[in-house]
Amino acid sequence: MLAVLQKLLPIFGNTVLPVFLVAGTGFLLARTMKLDGRTLGRILFFLSTPSLVFRGLYQSDIPYASLGRIAFAAMVIMLVAGVLGWIIAWDQERRRRVAVTLCAMMGNNGNMGLPISYFALGETGLALATIFYIVNSFLGNTVGVFIASMGRTTGDPNGSEGQGASMGSAFRSTLKVPILYAAFLGMLINGMGWELPVGIFRPVDLLADMAIPGMLVLLGIQLSSAPLVARQAVLARVVALRLLGTPALAFLFCLLMGITGLERNVILLQAAMPTAVMVTVLATEYDAAPRFVATVIFFTTLVSMVTLSLLLSQIS
């Protein structure tokens, strides 16, 4: 037992704890100063996160085949996790079943996944984790919207007739997400062997440096307003699936595909992230049990302090 603790404590202290301490500052500021994260969120969405994505891929020497494997893994793991979420919520009413599916499918690969990947796996790990995050964002804004719209029954005045428009609108909105274009430009310039002038790269570099601490502060702000509701049985199921089942699914995928080394570690770590805060946006928009979703996000984030430390002790 002592040997296990001696291995876990440095990992927790050096990798997991810094993430939660910075997020905790956002949580406390939001509670004491009544902050809402909208402005910070927009700065991160339009400036800092695209800069981080661009810089990582522009400076990367990772083969495109490796990036493709990460993208394929992210897609398969997310979709299968969504199916499993639908199955484990078999005894819930439709809206909550949709909520469980979204919570199981969408991990927090941005606010938490990128910082932890950087602390644990370095710059190369961060570049690979960025690809996982991009796929997560794309599927969340397309497939996620479609699933969320399933919570509306036929009799709902905002129901089936609006679903097609919502899905089309969601897809068009996804094409406006800056990280997609940042990733494309980063890979293009890298692949062509071009080098940016110092005067162009330095502003990008400065904005990218802001992304990780900004994401963590924003995570704390978002968690500070999470309304908690008690649904113990189904809550325990979705927390277990998100934090234990999805990493197990990722491990099986890597085993079957023969993925090893850093790629495997990135996939496992990204699959082990708690439920994404983005799910609250979808749940609120489509009335898919938003209070329950907020509770899942809060508890998966809290419990992930332990599960991520355990996982990191095995892959470090």
XYZ file of C-alpha atoms in Angstrom:
316
model
C 0.000 0.000 0.000
C 2.826 2.372 0.915
C 4.587 1.624 -2.375
C 1.403 2.429 -4.303
C 1.007 5.748 -2.497
C 4.651 6.604 -3.108
C 4.019 6.147 -6.823
C 0.630 7.893 -6.905
C 1.368 10.988 -4.836
C 4.087 12.463 -7.108
C 1.871 11.874 -10.159
C -1.110 13.482 -8.455
C 0.956 16.387 -7.157
C 2.841 17.097 -10.385
C 0.165 16.473 -13.015
C -3.394 16.336 -11.656
C -3.277 18.731 -8.696
C -2.006 21.759 -10.698
C -4.971 21.383 -13.050
C -7.483 21.368 -10.203
C -5.754 24.207 -8.334
C -5.973 26.519 -11.344
C -9.578 25.441 -11.989
C -10.228 26.041 -8.294
C -9.175 29.679 -8.641
C -11.798 30.097 -11.351
C -14.378 28.376 -9.136
C -13.623 30.675 -6.166
C -13.538 33.842 -8.270
C -16.880 32.971 -9.836
C -18.446 32.315 -6.429
C -17.046 35.454 -4.755
C -17.106 37.945 -7.642
C -20.120 36.614 -9.584
C -18.164 36.081 -12.795
C -19.748 34.443 -15.818
C -17.209 32.892 -18.172
C -18.732 34.210 -21.400
C -16.035 36.752 -22.305
C -13.155 34.466 -21.351
C -14.837 31.625 -23.229
C -15.064 33.678 -26.421
C -11.411 34.762 -26.159
C -10.372 31.132 -25.776
C -12.695 29.941 -28.548
C -11.703 32.507 -31.173
C -8.079 33.323 -30.275
C -6.145 31.258 -27.750
C -7.282 27.704 -28.489
C -6.914 28.051 -32.292
C -3.441 29.505 -31.674
C -2.564 26.526 -29.470
C -3.818 24.078 -32.103
C -1.982 25.883 -34.898
C 1.297 26.091 -32.966
C 1.203 22.442 -31.965
C 0.673 21.184 -35.506
C 2.942 23.784 -37.129
C 5.876 22.770 -34.925
C 5.089 19.057 -34.887
C 7.152 16.376 -36.586
C 4.464 13.725 -36.022
C 3.678 11.637 -39.154
C 0.226 12.172 -40.650
C -0.470 8.445 -40.232
C -0.160 8.883 -36.478
C -2.548 11.840 -36.501
C -4.991 9.771 -38.555
C -4.908 6.920 -36.040
C -5.665 9.322 -33.195
C -8.575 10.834 -35.141
C -10.009 7.408 -35.987
C -9.641 6.279 -32.373
C -11.436 9.380 -31.106
C -14.328 8.846 -33.510
C -14.788 5.147 -32.701
C -14.448 5.574 -28.930
C -16.897 8.475 -28.789
C -19.546 6.743 -30.892
C -19.300 3.405 -29.062
C -19.376 5.200 -25.698
C -22.552 6.945 -26.830
C -24.170 3.611 -27.701
C -23.177 2.202 -24.299
C -24.608 5.289 -22.617
C -27.938 4.720 -24.363
C -27.920 1.086 -23.220
C -27.150 1.713 -19.531
C -29.976 4.253 -19.317
C -32.556 1.710 -20.484
C -34.804 2.359 -17.479
C -34.836 6.168 -17.769
C -37.356 8.402 -19.488
C -36.341 9.624 -22.941
C -34.848 13.009 -22.064
C -32.642 11.609 -19.318
C -31.623 8.714 -21.561
C -30.452 11.232 -24.135
C -28.600 13.123 -21.390
C -26.793 9.963 -20.257
C -25.810 9.207 -23.862
C -24.287 12.658 -24.325
C -22.490 12.511 -20.964
C -20.967 9.135 -21.839
C -19.979 10.183 -25.342
C -18.389 13.596 -24.838
C -15.279 13.921 -22.677
C -13.661 17.158 -21.565
C -10.781 16.853 -24.028
C -10.222 20.605 -24.179
C -10.310 22.277 -20.762
C -8.846 19.235 -18.984
C -7.556 16.898 -21.680
C -5.072 19.307 -23.225
C -3.485 20.553 -19.969
C -3.141 17.074 -18.473
C -1.756 15.661 -21.733
C 0.787 18.483 -21.799
C 1.855 18.000 -18.169
C 2.032 14.209 -18.442
C 3.153 13.611 -22.032
C 4.887 16.802 -23.152
C 4.632 18.821 -26.374
C 4.246 15.793 -28.644
C 1.520 14.369 -26.424
C -0.233 17.734 -26.524
C -0.123 17.799 -30.336
C -1.697 14.328 -30.516
C -4.282 15.217 -27.861
C -5.215 18.240 -29.969
C -6.365 15.923 -32.778
C -8.557 13.980 -30.327
C -10.016 17.289 -29.136
C -10.790 18.452 -32.684
C -12.682 15.228 -33.451
C -14.545 15.548 -30.148
C -15.584 19.106 -31.001
C -16.702 18.176 -34.507
C -18.762 15.157 -33.429
C -20.180 17.027 -30.451
C -21.469 19.799 -32.683
C -22.973 17.432 -35.261
C -23.801 13.978 -33.888
C -24.197 15.457 -30.399
C -26.808 17.917 -31.641
C -28.692 15.131 -33.422
C -28.746 12.995 -30.257
C -29.826 15.952 -28.112
C -32.707 16.654 -30.490
C -33.953 13.073 -29.968
C -35.052 14.113 -26.483
C -37.882 16.102 -27.975
C -41.024 14.094 -28.420
C -43.311 14.323 -31.437
C -45.818 16.363 -29.482
C -43.247 19.004 -28.576
C -43.910 22.226 -30.497
C -40.151 22.545 -30.898
C -39.816 18.884 -31.786
C -39.318 16.802 -34.890
C -40.172 19.449 -37.442
C -37.273 21.572 -36.244
C -34.767 18.793 -35.934
C -33.613 18.853 -39.530
C -33.115 22.613 -39.416
C -31.270 22.324 -36.114
C -28.974 19.640 -37.480
C -28.250 21.634 -40.629
C -27.635 24.765 -38.603
C -25.345 22.838 -36.262
C -23.304 21.505 -39.183
C -22.942 24.986 -40.669
C -21.900 26.316 -37.269
C -19.308 23.550 -36.982
C -17.728 24.737 -40.225
C -17.209 28.102 -38.515
C -15.275 26.608 -35.574
C -11.817 28.270 -35.666
C -9.828 25.234 -34.461
C -10.693 23.326 -37.655
C -9.045 25.982 -39.813
C -6.172 26.415 -37.346
C -5.473 22.679 -37.582
C -5.645 22.735 -41.388
C -3.292 25.719 -41.649
C -0.869 24.273 -39.107
C -0.627 20.962 -40.973
C -0.453 22.690 -44.372
C 2.384 25.051 -43.447
C 4.217 22.242 -41.650
C 3.788 19.865 -44.577
C 4.995 22.452 -47.098
C 8.080 23.152 -44.999
C 7.333 26.867 -44.765
C 8.578 28.951 -41.848
C 6.567 31.848 -40.476
C 8.305 35.204 -39.947
C 9.136 35.872 -36.290
C 6.804 38.873 -36.239
C 3.870 36.628 -37.238
C 4.709 33.627 -35.078
C 5.307 35.482 -31.803
C 1.723 36.802 -31.438
C 0.451 33.285 -32.151
C 2.878 31.926 -29.561
C 1.710 34.424 -26.921
C -1.959 33.661 -27.526
C -1.258 29.919 -27.424
C 0.480 30.271 -24.051
C -2.727 31.750 -22.651
C -4.912 28.839 -23.740
C -4.158 26.192 -21.100
C -4.427 28.388 -17.972
C -7.431 30.135 -19.510
C -9.176 26.804 -20.154
C -8.657 25.734 -16.552
C -9.933 29.007 -15.087
C -12.964 28.771 -17.385
C -13.588 25.189 -16.246
C -13.709 26.373 -12.632
C -16.087 29.206 -13.517
C -18.392 26.801 -15.345
C -18.389 24.270 -12.499
C -19.226 26.983 -9.963
C -22.738 27.324 -11.365
C -23.520 23.609 -11.657
C -26.907 22.853 -10.031
C -26.809 19.433 -8.339
C -29.682 16.936 -8.394
C -29.755 13.509 -6.777
C -30.297 10.605 -9.187
C -27.994 8.180 -7.456
C -28.478 4.963 -9.446
C -28.192 6.374 -12.961
C -25.596 8.928 -11.820
C -23.338 6.127 -10.563
C -23.767 4.276 -13.871
C -22.792 7.183 -16.094
C -19.871 8.215 -13.851
C -18.553 4.632 -13.957
C -18.976 4.422 -17.741
C -17.324 7.781 -18.391
C -14.345 7.318 -16.055
C -13.827 3.534 -16.125
C -15.713 2.067 -19.070
C -14.513 4.503 -21.716
C -10.799 4.089 -20.858
C -11.335 0.309 -20.911
C -12.924 0.688 -24.344
C -9.927 2.759 -25.467
C -7.521 0.112 -24.163
C -9.379 -2.598 -26.094
C -9.344 -0.459 -29.244
C -5.576 0.096 -28.977
C -5.033 -3.613 -28.359
C -7.047 -4.617 -31.425
C -5.437 -1.955 -33.638
C -1.902 -2.615 -32.409
C -1.464 0.970 -31.186
C 1.308 1.332 -28.609
C 3.604 3.890 -27.018
C 2.749 7.573 -26.904
C -0.233 7.234 -29.250
C -1.822 4.651 -26.951
C -1.154 6.767 -23.873
C -2.761 9.832 -25.446
C -5.826 7.829 -26.488
C -6.200 6.276 -23.025
C -5.773 9.602 -21.263
C -8.201 11.471 -23.496
C -10.771 8.687 -23.173
C -10.535 8.940 -19.368
C -11.546 12.605 -19.172
C -14.711 13.616 -17.292
C -17.844 14.702 -19.127
C -17.425 17.849 -21.227
C -18.988 21.115 -20.071
C -20.227 21.469 -23.668
C -22.908 18.882 -22.855
C -24.705 21.420 -20.643
C -25.064 23.702 -23.663
C -26.737 20.948 -25.694
C -28.851 19.747 -22.762
C -30.101 23.272 -22.068
C -30.824 24.020 -25.721
C -32.793 20.796 -26.233
C -34.181 20.409 -22.695
C -32.356 17.098 -22.185
C -32.269 17.064 -18.366
C -29.779 19.967 -18.030
C -29.675 19.854 -14.204
C -28.847 16.151 -14.286
C -26.129 16.804 -16.878
C -24.588 19.510 -14.673
C -24.528 17.035 -11.785
C -22.767 14.427 -13.934
C -20.161 16.968 -15.030
C -19.501 18.018 -11.435
C -19.102 14.472 -10.107
C -17.107 13.087 -13.041
C -14.721 16.028 -12.744
C -14.358 15.503 -8.987
C -13.884 11.723 -9.177
C -11.457 12.053 -12.095
C -8.857 13.401 -9.664
C -8.529 9.805 -8.452
C -9.098 7.897 -11.694
C -6.700 10.036 -13.726
C -4.002 9.667 -11.073
C -4.424 5.884 -11.174
C -4.301 5.816 -14.971
C -1.242 8.057 -15.109
C 0.542 5.777 -12.657
C 0.142 2.959 -15.185
C 1.094 4.816 -18.371
C 3.860 7.083 -17.045
